[in-house]
């Protein structure tokens, strides 16, 4: 029942497009009915492989957003003067100023200091999160509205629901497909997980970004392992990356070869390990090395 | 002219397009690497560093001798970055967005603002290309203020290429706002198309003219082309799925240098961007 | 003295929640008259940042003088300390067992944060 009995593996990449989601989908097949959490909420792609049927939909609201009531606005310009985010812009006909919702950070300074009290502060709808059934296990996934802030909060919501489901179903594992980068949503997807697998590629960018993402894992005390995808594109760089992995105190989880069959599997909406392309064996070995 | 290079999905070749486009334009161009979580352009355009500035956001500092613990600051702060339990408030710098509200609302003038480091902006010169890149400190969650600091160094009157972070959330918006044109880089795959749709919705919301570069042509099928035809979106360039490109990229080499047979592609792309901006010039929607 | 226990349930036999800021809720137990009240923390659970700080504010509102939990991040630790609330750490599986340990004086005081706090 308690969270502590559930393992949580987060798959991250630093740099985007390294094959993280293809590998995560394969792990979903290999893990034997885990709970799947697609935390790449900005560009959630896991559903394209796992074809979920949605069981529940929930609205996601985050923060507040300033809205000027034209009828109350005297056009004094106090909001423009105080806003540090460039979110107050000249309005059209009959509106001295309007709030640009994309730029508004929801700090509420304009709301508090408007002399005419003409600024409302509603909680906007920022997206939705869903609980679905897939052939590999239940999945929690989300969709963030355009330009919505706070994807970190949505990531936290998706993970919390996935953990709750795992508790209810008696699942041993929550598999988290994390977002790229090292910012807010990545931090939200990895803190408190049992281990992180970093999927990288043997490129100068892969090496550079790996260094940053491993520092992040260390910063938050998450045990990390690294697998090099498309390793044979540059064997020399693969060795450098593995050396960097060891130097950084992380574990080497294996190599996956460059294989066009990985894209072909995606075209057929299959996980790589559901096909007999050579890279499937490599992915199985990486999975076995994680000891889950 | 300001051209942003963006993509819904990461790893589609955004940086490849940005750096090769910059090299094709040549001397005088500015390349702004706005992917401040993972800046990569410098790996391809090495050059010499010509400057480095620390970027800070303003955070509150409370003068205990003036504070009477009234808690006004704590009630105003939406981020729980300043909290009072009936005595001098505590400041949590990592939660502060730097809105300045607490200093404004304090009835005793007990709060002044001080800078908190979030990262650096570095400037490099690479054979006449000015590369300006932001680098967010590890563990810092707030990218948009650093992106704004990178863009504040943009000189008007020259061509600027902005390499955006992947995705469609706040850091991407902070980058592409104010651009004259956006190049969306994608792949002809299910993931590529799905994420392209999200990126197109975002760019349309911002009313900036845009076109698409299809990378790794031949790796998937024609779904991206069909989508673009249906939506009347121009395809600016197709880059073939060529293992040699992936290998050159892995070594940190520019396509235009390593594979001369592909060099003309980027000249074509530049020409197409100029054509598109001429066609849509002055109009809001692309 | 009111003592707040982090938990995912609403009764004394409910399991302890090892997290502080992102606990599902609290049971606030009054040792003077042996009564308790369950406090929902899910609103805080949903916020992206500052969960430990908001949870501290909730505990202060309840008038609790100490907190019994599993782990505590740096922001929550600073906030609780500033609010004059003592922090005890336990691995007891249920609220009832944690309460027993508290009464027996068998709990360790957390004098510093023992986990990294962000969004965990």
PDB file of C-alpha atoms in Angstrom, chain A:
ATOM      1  CA  UNK A   1       0.000   0.000   0.000  1.00  0.00           C
ATOM      2  CA  UNK A   2       2.723   2.458   0.895  1.00  0.00           C
ATOM      3  CA  UNK A   3       4.690   4.143  -1.875  1.00  0.00           C
ATOM      4  CA  UNK A   4       7.977   2.756  -0.694  1.00  0.00           C
ATOM      5  CA  UNK A   5       7.301  -0.771  -1.971  1.00  0.00           C
ATOM      6  CA  UNK A   6       6.839   0.476  -5.546  1.00  0.00           C
ATOM      7  CA  UNK A   7       9.963   0.928  -7.673  1.00  0.00           C
ATOM      8  CA  UNK A   8       9.982   3.931  -9.943  1.00  0.00           C
ATOM      9  CA  UNK A   9      12.255   3.945 -13.009  1.00  0.00           C
ATOM     10  CA  UNK A  10      12.535   7.235 -14.890  1.00  0.00           C
ATOM     11  CA  UNK A  11      13.902   7.281 -18.421  1.00  0.00           C
ATOM     12  CA  UNK A  12      15.496  10.580 -19.358  1.00  0.00           C
ATOM     13  CA  UNK A  13      17.833  11.769 -22.076  1.00  0.00           C
ATOM     14  CA  UNK A  14      19.131  15.288 -21.571  1.00  0.00           C
ATOM     15  CA  UNK A  15      19.154  15.867 -25.298  1.00  0.00           C
ATOM     16  CA  UNK A  16      15.858  15.170 -27.069  1.00  0.00           C
ATOM     17  CA  UNK A  17      15.300  12.618 -29.819  1.00  0.00           C
ATOM     18  CA  UNK A  18      17.742   9.984 -28.604  1.00  0.00           C
ATOM     19  CA  UNK A  19      15.156   7.203 -28.728  1.00  0.00           C
ATOM     20  CA  UNK A  20      13.965   7.550 -25.138  1.00  0.00           C
ATOM     21  CA  UNK A  21      10.299   6.871 -25.889  1.00  0.00           C
ATOM     22  CA  UNK A  22      11.032   3.887 -28.176  1.00  0.00           C
ATOM     23  CA  UNK A  23      13.033   2.333 -25.357  1.00  0.00           C
ATOM     24  CA  UNK A  24      10.447   3.220 -22.706  1.00  0.00           C
ATOM     25  CA  UNK A  25       7.697   1.575 -24.780  1.00  0.00           C
ATOM     26  CA  UNK A  26       9.823  -1.558 -25.104  1.00  0.00           C
ATOM     27  CA  UNK A  27      10.369  -1.606 -21.333  1.00  0.00           C
ATOM     28  CA  UNK A  28       6.597  -1.349 -20.875  1.00  0.00           C
ATOM     29  CA  UNK A  29       6.320  -4.628 -22.811  1.00  0.00           C
ATOM     30  CA  UNK A  30       9.239  -6.304 -21.012  1.00  0.00           C
ATOM     31  CA  UNK A  31       8.266  -5.251 -17.486  1.00  0.00           C
ATOM     32  CA  UNK A  32       5.141  -7.403 -17.387  1.00  0.00           C
ATOM     33  CA  UNK A  33       2.264  -5.031 -16.652  1.00  0.00           C
ATOM     34  CA  UNK A  34       3.859  -2.016 -14.949  1.00  0.00           C
ATOM     35  CA  UNK A  35       2.084   1.296 -14.494  1.00  0.00           C
ATOM     36  CA  UNK A  36       3.256   3.630 -17.253  1.00  0.00           C
ATOM     37  CA  UNK A  37       3.596   7.371 -16.677  1.00  0.00           C
ATOM     38  CA  UNK A  38       4.226   9.487 -19.763  1.00  0.00           C
ATOM     39  CA  UNK A  39       5.803  12.556 -18.204  1.00  0.00           C
ATOM     40  CA  UNK A  40       7.027  14.061 -21.465  1.00  0.00           C
ATOM     41  CA  UNK A  41       3.880  16.167 -21.224  1.00  0.00           C
ATOM     42  CA  UNK A  42       5.125  18.742 -23.711  1.00  0.00           C
ATOM     43  CA  UNK A  43       5.369  16.199 -26.523  1.00  0.00           C
ATOM     44  CA  UNK A  44       3.792  13.018 -25.213  1.00  0.00           C
ATOM     45  CA  UNK A  45       4.380  10.281 -27.783  1.00  0.00           C
ATOM     46  CA  UNK A  46       4.076   7.038 -25.856  1.00  0.00           C
ATOM     47  CA  UNK A  47       0.381   6.739 -26.749  1.00  0.00           C
ATOM     48  CA  UNK A  48       1.326   6.473 -30.430  1.00  0.00           C
ATOM     49  CA  UNK A  49       2.885   3.083 -29.678  1.00  0.00           C
ATOM     50  CA  UNK A  50       0.767   1.810 -26.797  1.00  0.00           C
ATOM     51  CA  UNK A  51      -2.638   2.835 -28.281  1.00  0.00           C
ATOM     52  CA  UNK A  52      -4.357   3.539 -24.957  1.00  0.00           C
ATOM     53  CA  UNK A  53      -8.114   3.459 -24.491  1.00  0.00           C
ATOM     54  CA  UNK A  54      -8.919   6.354 -22.204  1.00  0.00           C
ATOM     55  CA  UNK A  55     -10.814   5.422 -19.038  1.00  0.00           C
ATOM     56  CA  UNK A  56     -10.792   8.759 -17.182  1.00  0.00           C
ATOM     57  CA  UNK A  57     -10.134  12.352 -18.163  1.00  0.00           C
ATOM     58  CA  UNK A  58      -9.344  15.113 -15.680  1.00  0.00           C
ATOM     59  CA  UNK A  59      -9.003  18.829 -16.147  1.00  0.00           C
ATOM     60  CA  UNK A  60      -5.681  20.335 -15.233  1.00  0.00           C
ATOM     61  CA  UNK A  61      -5.665  23.841 -13.806  1.00  0.00           C
ATOM     62  CA  UNK A  62      -2.558  25.644 -12.798  1.00  0.00           C
ATOM     63  CA  UNK A  63      -1.792  28.947 -11.237  1.00  0.00           C
ATOM     64  CA  UNK A  64      -3.692  32.095 -12.029  1.00  0.00           C
ATOM     65  CA  UNK A  65      -3.824  34.428 -14.961  1.00  0.00           C
ATOM     66  CA  UNK A  66      -4.567  38.153 -14.892  1.00  0.00           C
ATOM     67  CA  UNK A  67      -7.470  39.389 -17.021  1.00  0.00           C
ATOM     68  CA  UNK A  68      -8.328  43.092 -17.340  1.00  0.00           C
ATOM     69  CA  UNK A  69     -12.050  43.972 -17.350  1.00  0.00           C
ATOM     70  CA  UNK A  70     -12.337  46.645 -20.073  1.00  0.00           C
ATOM     71  CA  UNK A  71     -15.357  48.219 -18.359  1.00  0.00           C
ATOM     72  CA  UNK A  72     -13.416  48.855 -15.160  1.00  0.00           C
ATOM     73  CA  UNK A  73     -10.085  49.868 -16.692  1.00  0.00           C
ATOM     74  CA  UNK A  74      -9.293  53.584 -16.560  1.00  0.00           C
ATOM     75  CA  UNK A  75      -6.187  53.238 -18.712  1.00  0.00           C
ATOM     76  CA  UNK A  76      -3.890  54.628 -16.005  1.00  0.00           C
ATOM     77  CA  UNK A  77      -1.048  52.298 -17.004  1.00  0.00           C
ATOM     78  CA  UNK A  78      -0.097  51.193 -13.480  1.00  0.00           C
ATOM     79  CA  UNK A  79      -0.150  47.531 -14.544  1.00  0.00           C
ATOM     80  CA  UNK A  80       2.131  48.246 -17.494  1.00  0.00           C
ATOM     81  CA  UNK A  81       4.545  50.048 -15.203  1.00  0.00           C
ATOM     82  CA  UNK A  82       4.696  47.233 -12.640  1.00  0.00           C
ATOM     83  CA  UNK A  83       4.664  44.077 -14.794  1.00  0.00           C
ATOM     84  CA  UNK A  84       8.158  42.625 -15.144  1.00  0.00           C
ATOM     85  CA  UNK A  85       7.186  39.980 -17.646  1.00  0.00           C
ATOM     86  CA  UNK A  86       6.086  42.190 -20.519  1.00  0.00           C
ATOM     87  CA  UNK A  87       2.591  40.765 -20.233  1.00  0.00           C
ATOM     88  CA  UNK A  88       0.652  44.046 -20.372  1.00  0.00           C
ATOM     89  CA  UNK A  89       0.146  45.145 -23.968  1.00  0.00           C
ATOM     90  CA  UNK A  90      -1.858  47.830 -25.725  1.00  0.00           C
ATOM     91  CA  UNK A  91      -5.430  46.695 -26.354  1.00  0.00           C
ATOM     92  CA  UNK A  92      -7.700  47.132 -29.359  1.00  0.00           C
ATOM     93  CA  UNK A  93     -10.885  49.166 -29.644  1.00  0.00           C
ATOM     94  CA  UNK A  94     -12.249  50.159 -26.217  1.00  0.00           C
ATOM     95  CA  UNK A  95      -9.417  48.483 -24.310  1.00  0.00           C
ATOM     96  CA  UNK A  96      -6.485  50.558 -23.112  1.00  0.00           C
ATOM     97  CA  UNK A  97      -4.507  47.484 -22.048  1.00  0.00           C
ATOM     98  CA  UNK A  98      -4.909  43.726 -22.222  1.00  0.00           C
ATOM     99  CA  UNK A  99      -2.927  40.902 -20.620  1.00  0.00           C
ATOM    100  CA  UNK A 100      -0.963  38.651 -22.960  1.00  0.00           C
ATOM    101  CA  UNK A 101      -1.801  35.262 -21.411  1.00  0.00           C
ATOM    102  CA  UNK A 102       1.315  33.694 -22.906  1.00  0.00           C
ATOM    103  CA  UNK A 103       3.634  36.155 -21.156  1.00  0.00           C
ATOM    104  CA  UNK A 104       1.693  36.392 -17.860  1.00  0.00           C
ATOM    105  CA  UNK A 105       3.469  34.538 -15.032  1.00  0.00           C
ATOM    106  CA  UNK A 106       0.479  34.767 -12.705  1.00  0.00           C
ATOM    107  CA  UNK A 107       2.318  36.761 -10.024  1.00  0.00           C
ATOM    108  CA  UNK A 108      -0.736  38.881  -9.214  1.00  0.00           C
ATOM    109  CA  UNK A 109       1.152  42.163  -8.853  1.00  0.00           C
ATOM    110  CA  UNK A 110      -1.087  43.985 -11.356  1.00  0.00           C
ATOM    111  CA  UNK A 111      -4.188  42.523  -9.669  1.00  0.00           C
ATOM    112  CA  UNK A 112      -3.078  43.794  -6.263  1.00  0.00           C
ATOM    113  CA  UNK A 113      -2.030  47.271  -7.362  1.00  0.00           C
ATOM    114  CA  UNK A 114      -4.678  48.182  -9.966  1.00  0.00           C
ATOM    115  CA  UNK A 115      -6.154  51.418  -8.524  1.00  0.00           C
ATOM    116  CA  UNK A 116      -9.499  50.675 -10.226  1.00  0.00           C
ATOM    117  CA  UNK A 117      -9.524  47.025  -9.079  1.00  0.00           C
ATOM    118  CA  UNK A 118     -10.289  46.131 -12.688  1.00  0.00           C
ATOM    119  CA  UNK A 119      -8.138  43.017 -12.986  1.00  0.00           C
ATOM    120  CA  UNK A 120      -9.540  39.523 -12.383  1.00  0.00           C
ATOM    121  CA  UNK A 121      -7.367  36.557 -11.497  1.00  0.00           C
ATOM    122  CA  UNK A 122      -9.019  33.311 -12.675  1.00  0.00           C
ATOM    123  CA  UNK A 123      -7.448  29.843 -12.736  1.00  0.00           C
ATOM    124  CA  UNK A 124      -7.168  28.919 -16.394  1.00  0.00           C
ATOM    125  CA  UNK A 125      -7.533  25.429 -17.852  1.00  0.00           C
ATOM    126  CA  UNK A 126      -3.978  24.389 -18.782  1.00  0.00           C
ATOM    127  CA  UNK A 127      -4.480  20.913 -20.117  1.00  0.00           C
ATOM    128  CA  UNK A 128      -5.813  17.531 -19.143  1.00  0.00           C
ATOM    129  CA  UNK A 129      -4.519  14.273 -17.750  1.00  0.00           C
ATOM    130  CA  UNK A 130      -5.875  10.842 -18.465  1.00  0.00           C
ATOM    131  CA  UNK A 131      -5.875   7.344 -17.052  1.00  0.00           C
ATOM    132  CA  UNK A 132      -5.947   4.690 -19.782  1.00  0.00           C
ATOM    133  CA  UNK A 133      -5.683   0.980 -20.436  1.00  0.00           C
ATOM    134  CA  UNK A 134      -2.980  -0.320 -22.751  1.00  0.00           C
ATOM    135  CA  UNK A 135      -1.891  -3.804 -23.795  1.00  0.00           C
ATOM    136  CA  UNK A 136       1.135  -3.395 -21.488  1.00  0.00           C
ATOM    137  CA  UNK A 137      -0.594  -2.048 -18.389  1.00  0.00           C
ATOM    138  CA  UNK A 138      -2.431   1.024 -17.149  1.00  0.00           C
ATOM    139  CA  UNK A 139      -1.031   4.345 -18.305  1.00  0.00           C
ATOM    140  CA  UNK A 140      -1.282   7.888 -16.964  1.00  0.00           C
ATOM    141  CA  UNK A 141      -0.628  10.530 -19.575  1.00  0.00           C
ATOM    142  CA  UNK A 142      -1.358  14.172 -20.163  1.00  0.00           C
ATOM    143  CA  UNK A 143      -1.716  16.909 -22.654  1.00  0.00           C
ATOM    144  CA  UNK A 144      -0.560  20.408 -21.884  1.00  0.00           C
ATOM    145  CA  UNK A 145      -2.369  23.324 -23.498  1.00  0.00           C
ATOM    146  CA  UNK A 146      -0.473  25.571 -25.877  1.00  0.00           C
ATOM    147  CA  UNK A 147       1.948  27.868 -24.112  1.00  0.00           C
ATOM    148  CA  UNK A 148       0.741  26.616 -20.769  1.00  0.00           C
ATOM    149  CA  UNK A 149       3.145  27.060 -17.903  1.00  0.00           C
ATOM    150  CA  UNK A 150       3.764  24.735 -15.059  1.00  0.00           C
ATOM    151  CA  UNK A 151       4.466  21.539 -16.917  1.00  0.00           C
ATOM    152  CA  UNK A 152       6.388  20.596 -13.761  1.00  0.00           C
ATOM    153  CA  UNK A 153       3.132  20.554 -11.853  1.00  0.00           C
ATOM    154  CA  UNK A 154       1.471  18.412 -14.522  1.00  0.00           C
ATOM    155  CA  UNK A 155       4.414  15.992 -14.379  1.00  0.00           C
ATOM    156  CA  UNK A 156       3.987  15.781 -10.595  1.00  0.00           C
ATOM    157  CA  UNK A 157       0.284  15.066 -11.066  1.00  0.00           C
ATOM    158  CA  UNK A 158       0.923  12.293 -13.615  1.00  0.00           C
ATOM    159  CA  UNK A 159       3.515  10.651 -11.367  1.00  0.00           C
ATOM    160  CA  UNK A 160       1.349  10.869  -8.274  1.00  0.00           C
ATOM    161  CA  UNK A 161      -1.592   9.224 -10.064  1.00  0.00           C
ATOM    162  CA  UNK A 162       0.679   6.525 -11.491  1.00  0.00           C
ATOM    163  CA  UNK A 163       1.997   5.737  -7.996  1.00  0.00           C
ATOM    164  CA  UNK A 164      -1.541   5.658  -6.648  1.00  0.00           C
ATOM    165  CA  UNK A 165      -2.603   3.220  -9.401  1.00  0.00           C
ATOM    166  CA  UNK A 166       0.415   1.040  -8.701  1.00  0.00           C
ATOM    167  CA  UNK A 167      -0.598   0.914  -5.043  1.00  0.00           C
ATOM    168  CA  UNK A 168      -4.180  -0.019  -5.941  1.00  0.00           C
ATOM    169  CA  UNK A 169      -3.196  -2.678  -8.488  1.00  0.00           C
ATOM    170  CA  UNK A 170      -0.317  -4.099  -6.510  1.00  0.00           C
ATOM    171  CA  UNK A 171       2.082  -3.244  -9.378  1.00  0.00           C
ATOM    172  CA  UNK A 172       5.730  -3.378  -8.471  1.00  0.00           C
ATOM    173  CA  UNK A 173       6.967  -0.853 -10.999  1.00  0.00           C
ATOM    174  CA  UNK A 174       6.116   2.603 -12.272  1.00  0.00           C
ATOM    175  CA  UNK A 175       7.819   3.328 -15.584  1.00  0.00           C
ATOM    176  CA  UNK A 176       8.271   7.050 -16.164  1.00  0.00           C
ATOM    177  CA  UNK A 177       9.030   8.432 -19.628  1.00  0.00           C
ATOM    178  CA  UNK A 178      10.624  11.763 -18.756  1.00  0.00           C
ATOM    179  CA  UNK A 179      10.942  14.966 -20.768  1.00  0.00           C
ATOM    180  CA  UNK A 180      14.160  16.169 -22.442  1.00  0.00           C
ATOM    181  CA  UNK A 181      16.370  18.856 -20.911  1.00  0.00           C
ATOM    182  CA  UNK A 182      17.357  19.519 -17.314  1.00  0.00           C
ATOM    183  CA  UNK A 183      14.732  22.112 -16.309  1.00  0.00           C
ATOM    184  CA  UNK A 184      11.609  22.183 -14.208  1.00  0.00           C
ATOM    185  CA  UNK A 185       9.674  19.266 -15.805  1.00  0.00           C
ATOM    186  CA  UNK A 186      12.748  17.006 -15.763  1.00  0.00           C
ATOM    187  CA  UNK A 187      13.390  17.779 -12.118  1.00  0.00           C
ATOM    188  CA  UNK A 188       9.731  17.039 -11.396  1.00  0.00           C
ATOM    189  CA  UNK A 189       9.931  13.728 -13.259  1.00  0.00           C
ATOM    190  CA  UNK A 190      13.028  12.430 -11.490  1.00  0.00           C
ATOM    191  CA  UNK A 191      13.054  13.560  -7.867  1.00  0.00           C
ATOM    192  CA  UNK A 192      12.278  10.737  -5.501  1.00  0.00           C
ATOM    193  CA  UNK A 193      12.468   7.974  -8.141  1.00  0.00           C
ATOM    194  CA  UNK A 194      14.338   4.757  -7.366  1.00  0.00           C
ATOM    195  CA  UNK A 195      16.595   4.974 -10.409  1.00  0.00           C
ATOM    196  CA  UNK A 196      17.136   6.848 -13.643  1.00  0.00           C
ATOM    197  CA  UNK A 197      18.156   5.444 -17.010  1.00  0.00           C
ATOM    198  CA  UNK A 198      19.718   8.027 -19.300  1.00  0.00           C
ATOM    199  CA  UNK A 199      19.353   7.242 -23.001  1.00  0.00           C
ATOM    200  CA  UNK A 200      22.023   9.086 -24.935  1.00  0.00           C
ATOM    201  CA  UNK A 201      23.664   8.923 -28.349  1.00  0.00           C
ATOM    202  CA  UNK A 202      27.338   8.958 -29.362  1.00  0.00           C
ATOM    203  CA  UNK A 203      27.442  12.563 -30.557  1.00  0.00           C
ATOM    204  CA  UNK A 204      29.150  15.697 -29.302  1.00  0.00           C
ATOM    205  CA  UNK A 205      25.726  16.966 -28.206  1.00  0.00           C
ATOM    206  CA  UNK A 206      24.904  13.669 -26.524  1.00  0.00           C
ATOM    207  CA  UNK A 207      28.162  13.788 -24.570  1.00  0.00           C
ATOM    208  CA  UNK A 208      27.672  17.433 -23.571  1.00  0.00           C
ATOM    209  CA  UNK A 209      24.079  16.956 -22.439  1.00  0.00           C
ATOM    210  CA  UNK A 210      24.841  13.685 -20.649  1.00  0.00           C
ATOM    211  CA  UNK A 211      27.305  15.480 -18.449  1.00  0.00           C
ATOM    212  CA  UNK A 212      24.623  17.983 -17.420  1.00  0.00           C
ATOM    213  CA  UNK A 213      21.876  15.424 -16.857  1.00  0.00           C
ATOM    214  CA  UNK A 214      24.175  13.202 -14.756  1.00  0.00           C
ATOM    215  CA  UNK A 215      25.072  16.223 -12.643  1.00  0.00           C
ATOM    216  CA  UNK A 216      21.358  16.764 -12.135  1.00  0.00           C
ATOM    217  CA  UNK A 217      20.858  13.130 -11.092  1.00  0.00           C
ATOM    218  CA  UNK A 218      23.727  13.481  -8.604  1.00  0.00           C
ATOM    219  CA  UNK A 219      22.302  16.769  -7.356  1.00  0.00           C
ATOM    220  CA  UNK A 220      19.084  14.967  -6.448  1.00  0.00           C
ATOM    221  CA  UNK A 221      20.768  11.768  -5.298  1.00  0.00           C
ATOM    222  CA  UNK A 222      19.182   9.453  -7.894  1.00  0.00           C
ATOM    223  CA  UNK A 223      21.205   6.355  -8.898  1.00  0.00           C
ATOM    224  CA  UNK A 224      21.721   6.629 -12.667  1.00  0.00           C
ATOM    225  CA  UNK A 225      22.724   4.292 -15.451  1.00  0.00           C
ATOM    226  CA  UNK A 226      23.454   5.162 -19.063  1.00  0.00           C
ATOM    227  CA  UNK A 227      22.773   3.391 -22.326  1.00  0.00           C
ATOM    228  CA  UNK A 228      24.186   4.573 -25.655  1.00  0.00           C
ATOM    229  CA  UNK A 229      21.664   4.342 -28.457  1.00  0.00           C
ATOM    230  CA  UNK A 230      22.921   4.047 -32.067  1.00  0.00           C
ATOM    231  CA  UNK A 231      26.346   3.380 -30.534  1.00  0.00           C
ATOM    232  CA  UNK A 232      27.938   2.226 -33.798  1.00  0.00           C
ATOM    233  CA  UNK A 233      27.416   5.645 -35.445  1.00  0.00           C
ATOM    234  CA  UNK A 234      30.575   6.688 -33.633  1.00  0.00           C
ATOM    235  CA  UNK A 235      32.297   3.905 -31.636  1.00  0.00           C
ATOM    236  CA  UNK A 236      35.037   6.252 -30.410  1.00  0.00           C
ATOM    237  CA  UNK A 237      32.487   8.653 -28.972  1.00  0.00           C
ATOM    238  CA  UNK A 238      30.589   5.733 -27.412  1.00  0.00           C
ATOM    239  CA  UNK A 239      33.729   4.811 -25.492  1.00  0.00           C
ATOM    240  CA  UNK A 240      34.209   8.408 -24.389  1.00  0.00           C
ATOM    241  CA  UNK A 241      30.624   8.534 -23.161  1.00  0.00           C
ATOM    242  CA  UNK A 242      31.003   5.289 -21.254  1.00  0.00           C
ATOM    243  CA  UNK A 243      34.193   6.603 -19.658  1.00  0.00           C
ATOM    244  CA  UNK A 244      32.330   9.781 -18.689  1.00  0.00           C
ATOM    245  CA  UNK A 245      29.556   7.609 -17.235  1.00  0.00           C
ATOM    246  CA  UNK A 246      31.951   5.741 -14.985  1.00  0.00           C
ATOM    247  CA  UNK A 247      33.791   8.940 -13.973  1.00  0.00           C
ATOM    248  CA  UNK A 248      30.463  10.476 -12.991  1.00  0.00           C
ATOM    249  CA  UNK A 249      29.650   7.582 -10.689  1.00  0.00           C
ATOM    250  CA  UNK A 250      26.891   6.234 -12.939  1.00  0.00           C
ATOM    251  CA  UNK A 251      26.540   2.694 -14.267  1.00  0.00           C
ATOM    252  CA  UNK A 252      26.815   1.530 -17.885  1.00  0.00           C
ATOM    253  CA  UNK A 253      23.566  -0.165 -18.904  1.00  0.00           C
ATOM    254  CA  UNK A 254      24.637  -1.232 -22.403  1.00  0.00           C
ATOM    255  CA  UNK A 255      24.646  -0.278 -26.071  1.00  0.00           C
ATOM    256  CA  UNK A 256      21.905  -0.303 -28.677  1.00  0.00           C
ATOM    257  CA  UNK A 257      22.890  -0.503 -32.335  1.00  0.00           C
ATOM    258  CA  UNK A 258      21.850   1.887 -35.130  1.00  0.00           C
ATOM    259  CA  UNK A 259      18.921   0.093 -36.692  1.00  0.00           C
ATOM    260  CA  UNK A 260      16.347   1.424 -39.149  1.00  0.00           C
ATOM    261  CA  UNK A 261      13.994  -1.220 -37.761  1.00  0.00           C
ATOM    262  CA  UNK A 262      13.459   1.044 -34.732  1.00  0.00           C
ATOM    263  CA  UNK A 263      11.712   3.638 -36.921  1.00  0.00           C
ATOM    264  CA  UNK A 264       9.879   0.873 -38.816  1.00  0.00           C
ATOM    265  CA  UNK A 265       8.492  -0.455 -35.518  1.00  0.00           C
ATOM    266  CA  UNK A 266       7.245   3.058 -34.732  1.00  0.00           C
ATOM    267  CA  UNK A 267       5.553   3.228 -38.169  1.00  0.00           C
ATOM    268  CA  UNK A 268       3.699   0.002 -37.312  1.00  0.00           C
ATOM    269  CA  UNK A 269       2.778   1.345 -33.858  1.00  0.00           C
ATOM    270  CA  UNK A 270       4.748  -1.435 -32.213  1.00  0.00           C
ATOM    271  CA  UNK A 271       7.339  -1.380 -29.476  1.00  0.00           C
ATOM    272  CA  UNK A 272      10.773  -2.324 -30.844  1.00  0.00           C
ATOM    273  CA  UNK A 273      10.799  -5.554 -28.798  1.00  0.00           C
ATOM    274  CA  UNK A 274       7.493  -6.559 -30.397  1.00  0.00           C
ATOM    275  CA  UNK A 275       9.399  -6.880 -33.707  1.00  0.00           C
ATOM    276  CA  UNK A 276      12.398  -9.098 -34.507  1.00  0.00           C
ATOM    277  CA  UNK A 277      14.681  -6.276 -35.581  1.00  0.00           C
ATOM    278  CA  UNK A 278      18.268  -6.660 -34.242  1.00  0.00           C
ATOM    279  CA  UNK A 279      18.065  -3.661 -31.882  1.00  0.00           C
ATOM    280  CA  UNK A 280      15.305  -5.504 -29.952  1.00  0.00           C
ATOM    281  CA  UNK A 281      17.929  -7.877 -28.505  1.00  0.00           C
ATOM    282  CA  UNK A 282      20.065  -4.928 -27.429  1.00  0.00           C
ATOM    283  CA  UNK A 283      17.096  -3.320 -25.667  1.00  0.00           C
ATOM    284  CA  UNK A 284      16.322  -6.606 -23.875  1.00  0.00           C
ATOM    285  CA  UNK A 285      19.904  -6.732 -22.597  1.00  0.00           C
ATOM    286  CA  UNK A 286      19.692  -3.147 -21.331  1.00  0.00           C
ATOM    287  CA  UNK A 287      16.440  -3.996 -19.553  1.00  0.00           C
ATOM    288  CA  UNK A 288      17.974  -7.092 -17.943  1.00  0.00           C
ATOM    289  CA  UNK A 289      20.913  -5.031 -16.688  1.00  0.00           C
ATOM    290  CA  UNK A 290      18.586  -2.761 -14.689  1.00  0.00           C
ATOM    291  CA  UNK A 291      17.664  -5.610 -12.342  1.00  0.00           C
ATOM    292  CA  UNK A 292      13.980  -4.722 -12.190  1.00  0.00           C
TER     293      UNK A 292
END
